[in-house]
Amino acid sequence: MDDNWKSTLHLGDIDRVCWRLQSSKSEGLSTTFAKKRLLLNGKNKFTLPERPESKLRKFLRNCFYGFGIILLISLIFCFILYHLRLQSPHEKSDPEYCIIGVLLSIIFLLSGLFRYLHDNDDYGVVAAFKDLMPMYCTVRRDGRKQIIRSEDVVLGDILLITYGERIAADVRFFVSRDLEVNNVALTGYSVPVIICPDHTHRDKWGSRNVGFACSHVIKGYGEGLVIACGNDSEVGIMARLSMEPRPSSRPRRHIKQVTFYTYIVSILMFFILLCTISLEGLTFQMLIEFNVSLTISLAPLYLPTLMYFGLWQTKRTLLESGCYVRNMEAASTLGLTTVICSSLIGTLTIRSWRVSELFADGELEKSEHLRGADLNERFLELIRASVVCNRAYVTPGQRGVPRMQKTLDGTDYEKALLKFAMRFYPSILQLRRRYERLANKPYDKVSHLQVSVHQTVDEDGEKTYHLFVRGYWSVVLRLSSNYYVKSELVELDDIRRDAIANIGMRLKKVGRHSYAFGSKVLSPDDQMLSLISIGFAYKEKKSFEKFMKLYCNSLCFLGLISIYNPPSINVRQAVDRCRSAGIKLVLLTRAELSFARAVAKTVGVIGQDSETIEDVAARLNIHESEVKRSMITAAAINMQNWQKKLHHQRWDTQQLLLAHVDLVFADIAVEQRHMIVDVCQQLGAVVTVIGSSVHDTSAIRRANVGVAECASSHASQSSADIILLEDNFVTLVNAIAESRLLFENMKKALAYAMSPNMAVIMVHLSFILIMIPFRLFLIILLLLDIFVNTLPALSLFYERPELDLMNMKPKVFDDYLINRRLIFVAYIQVGIVEASAVLISYLVYMAYNGFLPRQLMGLSVDWYDDSVNDLVDSYGQEWTREARRQLEYEISTVVLITLIIMQCVNLILTKTIRADLLKHGFGNVRLNIAVVYMICLGFLFTFLNCPDYLRTSPVNYSPVFWYILPLIVLNIFLETARRYVLRHFPGSWLEEEMLYGYL
């Protein structure tokens, strides 16, 4: 049987469908045949991945990712050096290498931990889908009821379903006794659906004879034929699409970039090792220490900490603004968004529907213009009818809550009617008691009608029976014969019917849900009383049809009441911010086309200057086929009309995305939603998807950033990266701005932390190339990385933006955390100045102790020879090995203090990338504290005497400071000049080479 036939199993004659499935409504499948079909088609369960890996394995994988391998090799060599020193008879016990090995081990584990913490656990969505399916169900096989496991249900089984159960597969019902199901597990909205076996529709979700797997039965009893199982069911399709691999997040791409950088460093270190191992005069232990030291200085030890802290801080900020970040990596990826695919209701519009217009007595009035004292009898009668045939009610347990602020239960339309009526009727309960309901047929999409009969008692005690009808205006008009115009009862002729229909169509085009009301006073004959005594239940369908034929005619048309879903507060401004930020908005909704198009215009998704083909045709008064493609700037597509193959739909979607600025896809299916997101990504877009139901789960999972509304299904929340605690599109736009600020400040933190690298590289090159006795101890490098580079850099994440980042276009194809412009500023402009300061401070202090620069070249061999105890300086003084070692500790302190001073200045300068520092201000309190901290740290190392563990000794730094002061001034001048040129000459070659920020 082909797939096309399978997709139409809910249509056509039920007996023929049973015959094709080799089943029977009365007997079901035979047990033997069911077992064969189970072996052939597989079990009725979703194909979900098993638990991928243990937490320990995932943690270790993150530890060995990127430069973690280099860290591991370095710490192993440190322990080897410590062992060699212990084995040497000439060396005293020195814990330096042991301390370094322990610290590197801690950094190695912490780096893996930070990557592990901001890595998303994708198994949550698997658990969510597993929890949807019931464990047992009741089937009819061999003509008998059997209770079996849900996973053993096969195509063609007859399911027997009663209230309180969950449906085990997609079912076409052929028996329904007041059966109602609730798809809240799939859609996230608790709306009862009345099952009607006679009502079929091409779309399964619009058909009322289908029950979907995992739906709850909340009322009645039904019997149905299984038409789809497991992965072929609607929920199974959603699960299968949701399990596809996700695109790589922005931080993961950055980590890959750093990994590539690590490979280059590894290759470079291998060649340096080959070159240095052949040098004469230096011990093998010193050469190994040199290579380990250079490796540590080149490896970005601070990167995992900076990345994790930035993501954590942004997560906290977004939580305060109404966004709960489940996947920390999404906090960074969100700022790179170029396309937002949003659902209709929930984020762009509020969930509280309101009455907008009323049509009665021949007049169309806006609801806000109506006042109780000014209403005539015709409007009051229309409002009264909307209350007495309304099933909405005030939720219990709200004593003390103001009357107009109480929560209501019911459908959106009925709650809006009841809330509006509460303005005019002080007691809804009293009104409903006055009009006692005797029979009621709830509204359904089969007849597009709601019918109810009510009884009232007049002052004389006489009973009066009233018939009220609510439904689509064309249906109510067909049943009506008269209506009031200016309080005068007139006949409904064709002209008046067309006028009312035009009003209904006009309201529909502006995004209103409109229903008409009609009424009639019934004559209490025995037949009528007998028919209404049954209550219009579905099982008494023939009685209801007889009642409609005999009594539901010649109604008095009361009027129309329309409701609308107001846009969220400031949503138009948020949409405009997205446009200025280079973000394309695409609306994906299951709503009807004209309604979706109208709401898209209301919220600004279709801009004021944009026109669809319908708008152009109406403006020029021509047929839609005559409209030229160049005249269209927006498109609203009914996806139900796309019956072509999926790959053809992909091509059409590509053309639409490239051709139109504004797009609305209405009546969309699950596969189409997933396909549109995938097409956007193939075109190079970074996609953020907003959704709430299981329908949206596959698109949420496929997106670069998946966003779920707070009132959404468990599956969609489990698959989302971000959950909106306030269902407002404005909240998401603010989160995008915050994410962009994170990336901006991350660049600043990296520019600051990378600046001392050039000085460290210069020290190592001078040691190995010109043999100057100038090296940095491993512990000094770690002190520099942790206390000078990493901790102060964290304060830059609290820096406010220099300008509105939502006015900048995201650079998707230049999304590098460490780009050439950042390297140029950190290594060349600032790095060379800091390296020069370190070199000058070293030469000055060595000269201050008797070693002039000309004597230092080539001195390293004798300097580090433990047997040389009479090394002569430039003034003829002899230096023992112990004295030289003490001088090395003092040099380490001088270099560390020099870098602290230079980095203190650099921290202040890095506050801005382009803006004037004085105008930007110094409002970042944490950064100000970091500056004071670094000053105190410099003074601390001036007096700190810890040669055995920290390799530092007290020094008199004052003579050195005056020599590096000109370099401090030079650094300030160069940075100020660079910012001035960038501000006043935008687009210049200097901006191309030195502007490393702004996305």
PDB file of N, CA and C in Angstrom, residues 429-511:
ATOM      1  N   LEU A 429     -24.606  35.059  36.753  1.00  0.00           N
ATOM      2  CA  LEU A 429     -25.309  33.881  37.260  1.00  0.00           C
ATOM      3  C   LEU A 429     -26.809  34.113  37.321  1.00  0.00           C
ATOM      4  N   GLN A 430     -27.204  35.313  37.739  1.00  0.00           N
ATOM      5  CA  GLN A 430     -28.623  35.623  37.821  1.00  0.00           C
ATOM      6  C   GLN A 430     -29.263  35.616  36.433  1.00  0.00           C
ATOM      7  N   LEU A 431     -28.543  36.147  35.447  1.00  0.00           N
ATOM      8  CA  LEU A 431     -29.061  36.149  34.073  1.00  0.00           C
ATOM      9  C   LEU A 431     -29.206  34.733  33.552  1.00  0.00           C
ATOM     10  N   ARG A 432     -28.237  33.880  33.845  1.00  0.00           N
ATOM     11  CA  ARG A 432     -28.311  32.491  33.366  1.00  0.00           C
ATOM     12  C   ARG A 432     -29.393  31.707  34.096  1.00  0.00           C
ATOM     13  N   ARG A 433     -29.642  32.024  35.378  1.00  0.00           N
ATOM     14  CA  ARG A 433     -30.739  31.359  36.083  1.00  0.00           C
ATOM     15  C   ARG A 433     -32.085  31.768  35.495  1.00  0.00           C
ATOM     16  N   ARG A 434     -32.138  33.021  35.078  1.00  0.00           N
ATOM     17  CA  ARG A 434     -33.389  33.504  34.490  1.00  0.00           C
ATOM     18  C   ARG A 434     -33.670  32.777  33.179  1.00  0.00           C
ATOM     19  N   TYR A 435     -32.604  32.543  32.397  1.00  0.00           N
ATOM     20  CA  TYR A 435     -32.732  31.791  31.150  1.00  0.00           C
ATOM     21  C   TYR A 435     -32.165  30.385  31.379  1.00  0.00           C
ATOM     22  N   GLU A 436     -32.995  29.549  31.967  1.00  0.00           N
ATOM     23  CA  GLU A 436     -32.565  28.185  32.296  1.00  0.00           C
ATOM     24  C   GLU A 436     -32.335  27.386  31.014  1.00  0.00           C
ATOM     25  N   ARG A 437     -31.186  26.746  30.911  1.00  0.00           N
ATOM     26  CA  ARG A 437     -30.844  25.979  29.723  1.00  0.00           C
ATOM     27  C   ARG A 437     -31.475  24.592  29.813  1.00  0.00           C
ATOM     28  N   LEU A 438     -32.237  24.252  28.781  1.00  0.00           N
ATOM     29  CA  LEU A 438     -32.881  22.954  28.726  1.00  0.00           C
ATOM     30  C   LEU A 438     -32.156  21.988  27.808  1.00  0.00           C
ATOM     31  N   ALA A 439     -31.609  22.500  26.754  1.00  0.00           N
ATOM     32  CA  ALA A 439     -30.889  21.657  25.783  1.00  0.00           C
ATOM     33  C   ALA A 439     -29.799  22.497  25.143  1.00  0.00           C
ATOM     34  N   ASN A 440     -28.704  21.832  24.819  1.00  0.00           N
ATOM     35  CA  ASN A 440     -27.583  22.571  24.238  1.00  0.00           C
ATOM     36  C   ASN A 440     -26.801  21.671  23.293  1.00  0.00           C
ATOM     37  N   LYS A 441     -26.509  22.168  22.111  1.00  0.00           N
ATOM     38  CA  LYS A 441     -25.619  21.506  21.141  1.00  0.00           C
ATOM     39  C   LYS A 441     -24.388  22.382  21.006  1.00  0.00           C
ATOM     40  N   PRO A 442     -23.221  21.936  21.564  1.00  0.00           N
ATOM     41  CA  PRO A 442     -22.017  22.783  21.513  1.00  0.00           C
ATOM     42  C   PRO A 442     -21.613  23.091  20.076  1.00  0.00           C
ATOM     43  N   TYR A 443     -20.894  24.161  19.938  1.00  0.00           N
ATOM     44  CA  TYR A 443     -20.438  24.573  18.602  1.00  0.00           C
ATOM     45  C   TYR A 443     -19.418  23.560  18.076  1.00  0.00           C
ATOM     46  N   ASP A 444     -19.555  23.200  16.830  1.00  0.00           N
ATOM     47  CA  ASP A 444     -18.572  22.339  16.189  1.00  0.00           C
ATOM     48  C   ASP A 444     -18.415  22.796  14.752  1.00  0.00           C
ATOM     49  N   LYS A 445     -17.328  22.352  14.153  1.00  0.00           N
ATOM     50  CA  LYS A 445     -16.986  22.794  12.808  1.00  0.00           C
ATOM     51  C   LYS A 445     -17.685  21.974  11.725  1.00  0.00           C
ATOM     52  N   VAL A 446     -18.541  21.056  12.160  1.00  0.00           N
ATOM     53  CA  VAL A 446     -19.310  20.294  11.179  1.00  0.00           C
ATOM     54  C   VAL A 446     -20.465  21.144  10.661  1.00  0.00           C
ATOM     55  N   SER A 447     -21.267  21.623  11.598  1.00  0.00           N
ATOM     56  CA  SER A 447     -22.430  22.430  11.217  1.00  0.00           C
ATOM     57  C   SER A 447     -22.160  23.924  11.333  1.00  0.00           C
ATOM     58  N   HIS A 448     -21.023  24.300  11.971  1.00  0.00           N
ATOM     59  CA  HIS A 448     -20.701  25.710  12.228  1.00  0.00           C
ATOM     60  C   HIS A 448     -21.815  26.382  13.024  1.00  0.00           C
ATOM     61  N   LEU A 449     -22.405  25.632  13.947  1.00  0.00           N
ATOM     62  CA  LEU A 449     -23.518  26.158  14.733  1.00  0.00           C
ATOM     63  C   LEU A 449     -23.414  25.707  16.179  1.00  0.00           C
ATOM     64  N   GLN A 450     -23.936  26.563  17.053  1.00  0.00           N
ATOM     65  CA  GLN A 450     -24.231  26.182  18.425  1.00  0.00           C
ATOM     66  C   GLN A 450     -25.713  26.472  18.643  1.00  0.00           C
ATOM     67  N   VAL A 451     -26.434  25.512  19.159  1.00  0.00           N
ATOM     68  CA  VAL A 451     -27.875  25.642  19.336  1.00  0.00           C
ATOM     69  C   VAL A 451     -28.219  25.357  20.788  1.00  0.00           C
ATOM     70  N   SER A 452     -29.005  26.213  21.386  1.00  0.00           N
ATOM     71  CA  SER A 452     -29.441  25.985  22.764  1.00  0.00           C
ATOM     72  C   SER A 452     -30.878  26.475  22.931  1.00  0.00           C
ATOM     73  N   VAL A 453     -31.616  25.793  23.804  1.00  0.00           N
ATOM     74  CA  VAL A 453     -33.005  26.136  24.121  1.00  0.00           C
ATOM     75  C   VAL A 453     -33.069  26.494  25.599  1.00  0.00           C
ATOM     76  N   HIS A 454     -33.712  27.633  25.904  1.00  0.00           N
ATOM     77  CA  HIS A 454     -33.776  28.134  27.277  1.00  0.00           C
ATOM     78  C   HIS A 454     -35.227  28.409  27.654  1.00  0.00           C
ATOM     79  N   GLN A 455     -35.448  28.329  28.941  1.00  0.00           N
ATOM     80  CA  GLN A 455     -36.793  28.556  29.478  1.00  0.00           C
ATOM     81  C   GLN A 455     -36.777  29.742  30.426  1.00  0.00           C
ATOM     82  N   THR A 456     -37.742  30.643  30.274  1.00  0.00           N
ATOM     83  CA  THR A 456     -37.902  31.773  31.184  1.00  0.00           C
ATOM     84  C   THR A 456     -39.325  31.768  31.729  1.00  0.00           C
ATOM     85  N   VAL A 457     -39.481  32.441  32.850  1.00  0.00           N
ATOM     86  CA  VAL A 457     -40.799  32.558  33.477  1.00  0.00           C
ATOM     87  C   VAL A 457     -41.118  34.033  33.624  1.00  0.00           C
ATOM     88  N   ASP A 458     -42.233  34.472  33.060  1.00  0.00           N
ATOM     89  CA  ASP A 458     -42.581  35.894  33.118  1.00  0.00           C
ATOM     90  C   ASP A 458     -43.214  36.215  34.460  1.00  0.00           C
ATOM     91  N   GLU A 459     -43.700  37.450  34.614  1.00  0.00           N
ATOM     92  CA  GLU A 459     -44.270  37.900  35.888  1.00  0.00           C
ATOM     93  C   GLU A 459     -45.545  37.151  36.238  1.00  0.00           C
ATOM     94  N   ASP A 460     -46.235  36.674  35.227  1.00  0.00           N
ATOM     95  CA  ASP A 460     -47.468  35.940  35.471  1.00  0.00           C
ATOM     96  C   ASP A 460     -47.227  34.453  35.704  1.00  0.00           C
ATOM     97  N   GLY A 461     -45.979  34.057  35.716  1.00  0.00           N
ATOM     98  CA  GLY A 461     -45.657  32.656  35.937  1.00  0.00           C
ATOM     99  C   GLY A 461     -45.744  31.806  34.701  1.00  0.00           C
ATOM    100  N   GLU A 462     -45.922  32.420  33.551  1.00  0.00           N
ATOM    101  CA  GLU A 462     -46.000  31.667  32.315  1.00  0.00           C
ATOM    102  C   GLU A 462     -44.598  31.323  31.805  1.00  0.00           C
ATOM    103  N   LYS A 463     -44.428  30.106  31.333  1.00  0.00           N
ATOM    104  CA  LYS A 463     -43.140  29.669  30.803  1.00  0.00           C
ATOM    105  C   LYS A 463     -43.014  30.042  29.333  1.00  0.00           C
ATOM    106  N   THR A 464     -41.830  30.565  28.995  1.00  0.00           N
ATOM    107  CA  THR A 464     -41.535  30.919  27.609  1.00  0.00           C
ATOM    108  C   THR A 464     -40.254  30.213  27.194  1.00  0.00           C
ATOM    109  N   TYR A 465     -40.275  29.675  25.982  1.00  0.00           N
ATOM    110  CA  TYR A 465     -39.121  28.923  25.483  1.00  0.00           C
ATOM    111  C   TYR A 465     -38.421  29.719  24.381  1.00  0.00           C
ATOM    112  N   HIS A 466     -37.096  29.896  24.557  1.00  0.00           N
ATOM    113  CA  HIS A 466     -36.308  30.685  23.616  1.00  0.00           C
ATOM    114  C   HIS A 466     -35.258  29.797  22.960  1.00  0.00           C
ATOM    115  N   LEU A 467     -35.133  29.948  21.667  1.00  0.00           N
ATOM    116  CA  LEU A 467     -34.088  29.264  20.898  1.00  0.00           C
ATOM    117  C   LEU A 467     -33.004  30.274  20.539  1.00  0.00           C
ATOM    118  N   PHE A 468     -31.754  29.955  20.875  1.00  0.00           N
ATOM    119  CA  PHE A 468     -30.620  30.813  20.529  1.00  0.00           C
ATOM    120  C   PHE A 468     -29.653  30.020  19.644  1.00  0.00           C
ATOM    121  N   VAL A 469     -29.192  30.661  18.617  1.00  0.00           N
ATOM    122  CA  VAL A 469     -28.265  30.034  17.674  1.00  0.00           C
ATOM    123  C   VAL A 469     -27.047  30.938  17.522  1.00  0.00           C
ATOM    124  N   ARG A 470     -25.878  30.335  17.582  1.00  0.00           N
ATOM    125  CA  ARG A 470     -24.629  31.056  17.313  1.00  0.00           C
ATOM    126  C   ARG A 470     -23.858  30.278  16.263  1.00  0.00           C
ATOM    127  N   GLY A 471     -23.258  30.985  15.304  1.00  0.00           N
ATOM    128  CA  GLY A 471     -22.489  30.292  14.292  1.00  0.00           C
ATOM    129  C   GLY A 471     -21.927  31.222  13.240  1.00  0.00           C
ATOM    130  N   TYR A 472     -21.411  30.620  12.185  1.00  0.00           N
ATOM    131  CA  TYR A 472     -20.850  31.388  11.078  1.00  0.00           C
ATOM    132  C   TYR A 472     -21.963  32.216  10.448  1.00  0.00           C
ATOM    133  N   TRP A 473     -21.681  33.446  10.037  1.00  0.00           N
ATOM    134  CA  TRP A 473     -22.755  34.362   9.658  1.00  0.00           C
ATOM    135  C   TRP A 473     -23.564  33.859   8.462  1.00  0.00           C
ATOM    136  N   SER A 474     -22.886  33.177   7.542  1.00  0.00           N
ATOM    137  CA  SER A 474     -23.625  32.689   6.368  1.00  0.00           C
ATOM    138  C   SER A 474     -24.647  31.631   6.764  1.00  0.00           C
ATOM    139  N   VAL A 475     -24.293  30.807   7.767  1.00  0.00           N
ATOM    140  CA  VAL A 475     -25.211  29.763   8.213  1.00  0.00           C
ATOM    141  C   VAL A 475     -26.386  30.378   8.971  1.00  0.00           C
ATOM    142  N   VAL A 476     -26.091  31.301   9.888  1.00  0.00           N
ATOM    143  CA  VAL A 476     -27.155  31.942  10.658  1.00  0.00           C
ATOM    144  C   VAL A 476     -28.051  32.766   9.746  1.00  0.00           C
ATOM    145  N   LEU A 477     -27.471  33.436   8.763  1.00  0.00           N
ATOM    146  CA  LEU A 477     -28.285  34.214   7.820  1.00  0.00           C
ATOM    147  C   LEU A 477     -29.238  33.306   7.041  1.00  0.00           C
ATOM    148  N   ARG A 478     -28.765  32.120   6.710  1.00  0.00           N
ATOM    149  CA  ARG A 478     -29.615  31.199   5.953  1.00  0.00           C
ATOM    150  C   ARG A 478     -30.824  30.754   6.777  1.00  0.00           C
ATOM    151  N   LEU A 479     -30.649  30.713   8.097  1.00  0.00           N
ATOM    152  CA  LEU A 479     -31.740  30.281   8.974  1.00  0.00           C
ATOM    153  C   LEU A 479     -32.620  31.431   9.426  1.00  0.00           C
ATOM    154  N   SER A 480     -32.226  32.674   9.094  1.00  0.00           N
ATOM    155  CA  SER A 480     -32.955  33.850   9.584  1.00  0.00           C
ATOM    156  C   SER A 480     -33.843  34.423   8.487  1.00  0.00           C
ATOM    157  N   SER A 481     -34.901  35.099   8.935  1.00  0.00           N
ATOM    158  CA  SER A 481     -35.837  35.714   7.982  1.00  0.00           C
ATOM    159  C   SER A 481     -36.032  37.201   8.221  1.00  0.00           C
ATOM    160  N   ASN A 482     -35.630  37.697   9.382  1.00  0.00           N
ATOM    161  CA  ASN A 482     -35.817  39.125   9.660  1.00  0.00           C
ATOM    162  C   ASN A 482     -34.769  39.590  10.662  1.00  0.00           C
ATOM    163  N   TYR A 483     -34.643  40.885  10.773  1.00  0.00           N
ATOM    164  CA  TYR A 483     -33.772  41.476  11.791  1.00  0.00           C
ATOM    165  C   TYR A 483     -34.165  42.928  11.989  1.00  0.00           C
ATOM    166  N   TYR A 484     -33.579  43.536  13.016  1.00  0.00           N
ATOM    167  CA  TYR A 484     -33.980  44.893  13.391  1.00  0.00           C
ATOM    168  C   TYR A 484     -33.042  45.910  12.758  1.00  0.00           C
ATOM    169  N   VAL A 485     -33.646  46.984  12.245  1.00  0.00           N
ATOM    170  CA  VAL A 485     -32.910  48.146  11.754  1.00  0.00           C
ATOM    171  C   VAL A 485     -33.560  49.377  12.362  1.00  0.00           C
ATOM    172  N   LYS A 486     -32.805  50.091  13.194  1.00  0.00           N
ATOM    173  CA  LYS A 486     -33.330  51.254  13.896  1.00  0.00           C
ATOM    174  C   LYS A 486     -34.561  50.881  14.720  1.00  0.00           C
ATOM    175  N   SER A 487     -34.448  49.723  15.404  1.00  0.00           N
ATOM    176  CA  SER A 487     -35.515  49.207  16.268  1.00  0.00           C
ATOM    177  C   SER A 487     -36.780  48.843  15.515  1.00  0.00           C
ATOM    178  N   GLU A 488     -36.678  48.703  14.214  1.00  0.00           N
ATOM    179  CA  GLU A 488     -37.828  48.298  13.411  1.00  0.00           C
ATOM    180  C   GLU A 488     -37.532  46.945  12.789  1.00  0.00           C
ATOM    181  N   LEU A 489     -38.427  46.001  12.978  1.00  0.00           N
ATOM    182  CA  LEU A 489     -38.246  44.663  12.450  1.00  0.00           C
ATOM    183  C   LEU A 489     -38.508  44.663  10.954  1.00  0.00           C
ATOM    184  N   VAL A 490     -37.519  44.270  10.174  1.00  0.00           N
ATOM    185  CA  VAL A 490     -37.631  44.276   8.714  1.00  0.00           C
ATOM    186  C   VAL A 490     -37.281  42.888   8.195  1.00  0.00           C
ATOM    187  N   GLU A 491     -37.700  42.639   6.969  1.00  0.00           N
ATOM    188  CA  GLU A 491     -37.438  41.348   6.353  1.00  0.00           C
ATOM    189  C   GLU A 491     -36.016  41.307   5.808  1.00  0.00           C
ATOM    190  N   LEU A 492     -35.399  40.141   5.895  1.00  0.00           N
ATOM    191  CA  LEU A 492     -34.041  39.956   5.369  1.00  0.00           C
ATOM    192  C   LEU A 492     -34.130  39.579   3.898  1.00  0.00           C
ATOM    193  N   ASP A 493     -33.974  40.587   3.046  1.00  0.00           N
ATOM    194  CA  ASP A 493     -33.940  40.286   1.618  1.00  0.00           C
ATOM    195  C   ASP A 493     -32.500  40.074   1.183  1.00  0.00           C
ATOM    196  N   ASP A 494     -32.306  39.818  -0.106  1.00  0.00           N
ATOM    197  CA  ASP A 494     -30.967  39.521  -0.619  1.00  0.00           C
ATOM    198  C   ASP A 494     -30.012  40.689  -0.432  1.00  0.00           C
ATOM    199  N   ILE A 495     -30.502  41.902  -0.579  1.00  0.00           N
ATOM    200  CA  ILE A 495     -29.627  43.080  -0.439  1.00  0.00           C
ATOM    201  C   ILE A 495     -29.118  43.185   0.983  1.00  0.00           C
ATOM    202  N   ARG A 496     -30.009  42.994   1.949  1.00  0.00           N
ATOM    203  CA  ARG A 496     -29.590  43.092   3.353  1.00  0.00           C
ATOM    204  C   ARG A 496     -28.680  41.919   3.738  1.00  0.00           C
ATOM    205  N   ARG A 497     -28.954  40.740   3.200  1.00  0.00           N
ATOM    206  CA  ARG A 497     -28.069  39.603   3.467  1.00  0.00           C
ATOM    207  C   ARG A 497     -26.658  39.873   2.925  1.00  0.00           C
ATOM    208  N   ASP A 498     -26.583  40.414   1.726  1.00  0.00           N
ATOM    209  CA  ASP A 498     -25.266  40.728   1.149  1.00  0.00           C
ATOM    210  C   ASP A 498     -24.559  41.798   1.963  1.00  0.00           C
ATOM    211  N   ALA A 499     -25.296  42.770   2.470  1.00  0.00           N
ATOM    212  CA  ALA A 499     -24.683  43.832   3.268  1.00  0.00           C
ATOM    213  C   ALA A 499     -24.091  43.258   4.558  1.00  0.00           C
ATOM    214  N   ILE A 500     -24.833  42.351   5.209  1.00  0.00           N
ATOM    215  CA  ILE A 500     -24.321  41.730   6.443  1.00  0.00           C
ATOM    216  C   ILE A 500     -23.120  40.844   6.130  1.00  0.00           C
ATOM    217  N   ALA A 501     -23.188  40.080   5.024  1.00  0.00           N
ATOM    218  CA  ALA A 501     -22.058  39.229   4.640  1.00  0.00           C
ATOM    219  C   ALA A 501     -20.826  40.058   4.333  1.00  0.00           C
ATOM    220  N   ASN A 502     -21.001  41.225   3.714  1.00  0.00           N
ATOM    221  CA  ASN A 502     -19.859  42.103   3.425  1.00  0.00           C
ATOM    222  C   ASN A 502     -19.217  42.610   4.709  1.00  0.00           C
ATOM    223  N   ILE A 503     -20.054  42.900   5.708  1.00  0.00           N
ATOM    224  CA  ILE A 503     -19.504  43.324   7.000  1.00  0.00           C
ATOM    225  C   ILE A 503     -18.692  42.183   7.617  1.00  0.00           C
ATOM    226  N   GLY A 504     -19.215  40.958   7.533  1.00  0.00           N
ATOM    227  CA  GLY A 504     -18.483  39.807   8.058  1.00  0.00           C
ATOM    228  C   GLY A 504     -17.161  39.592   7.346  1.00  0.00           C
ATOM    229  N   MET A 505     -17.155  39.719   6.012  1.00  0.00           N
ATOM    230  CA  MET A 505     -15.922  39.554   5.256  1.00  0.00           C
ATOM    231  C   MET A 505     -14.927  40.660   5.580  1.00  0.00           C
ATOM    232  N   ARG A 506     -15.420  41.867   5.782  1.00  0.00           N
ATOM    233  CA  ARG A 506     -14.544  42.992   6.126  1.00  0.00           C
ATOM    234  C   ARG A 506     -13.873  42.765   7.478  1.00  0.00           C
ATOM    235  N   LEU A 507     -14.651  42.259   8.412  1.00  0.00           N
ATOM    236  CA  LEU A 507     -14.075  41.967   9.722  1.00  0.00           C
ATOM    237  C   LEU A 507     -13.053  40.837   9.636  1.00  0.00           C
ATOM    238  N   LYS A 508     -13.327  39.852   8.800  1.00  0.00           N
ATOM    239  CA  LYS A 508     -12.399  38.730   8.645  1.00  0.00           C
ATOM    240  C   LYS A 508     -11.076  39.191   8.055  1.00  0.00           C
ATOM    241  N   LYS A 509     -11.114  40.125   7.104  1.00  0.00           N
ATOM    242  CA  LYS A 509      -9.897  40.597   6.454  1.00  0.00           C
ATOM    243  C   LYS A 509      -8.999  41.388   7.395  1.00  0.00           C
ATOM    244  N   VAL A 510      -9.571  41.926   8.469  1.00  0.00           N
ATOM    245  CA  VAL A 510      -8.740  42.661   9.437  1.00  0.00           C
ATOM    246  C   VAL A 510      -8.395  41.798  10.642  1.00  0.00           C
ATOM    247  N   GLY A 511      -8.610  40.470  10.521  1.00  0.00           N
ATOM    248  CA  GLY A 511      -8.156  39.553  11.561  1.00  0.00           C
ATOM    249  C   GLY A 511      -9.104  39.364  12.710  1.00  0.00           C
TER     250      GLY A 511
END
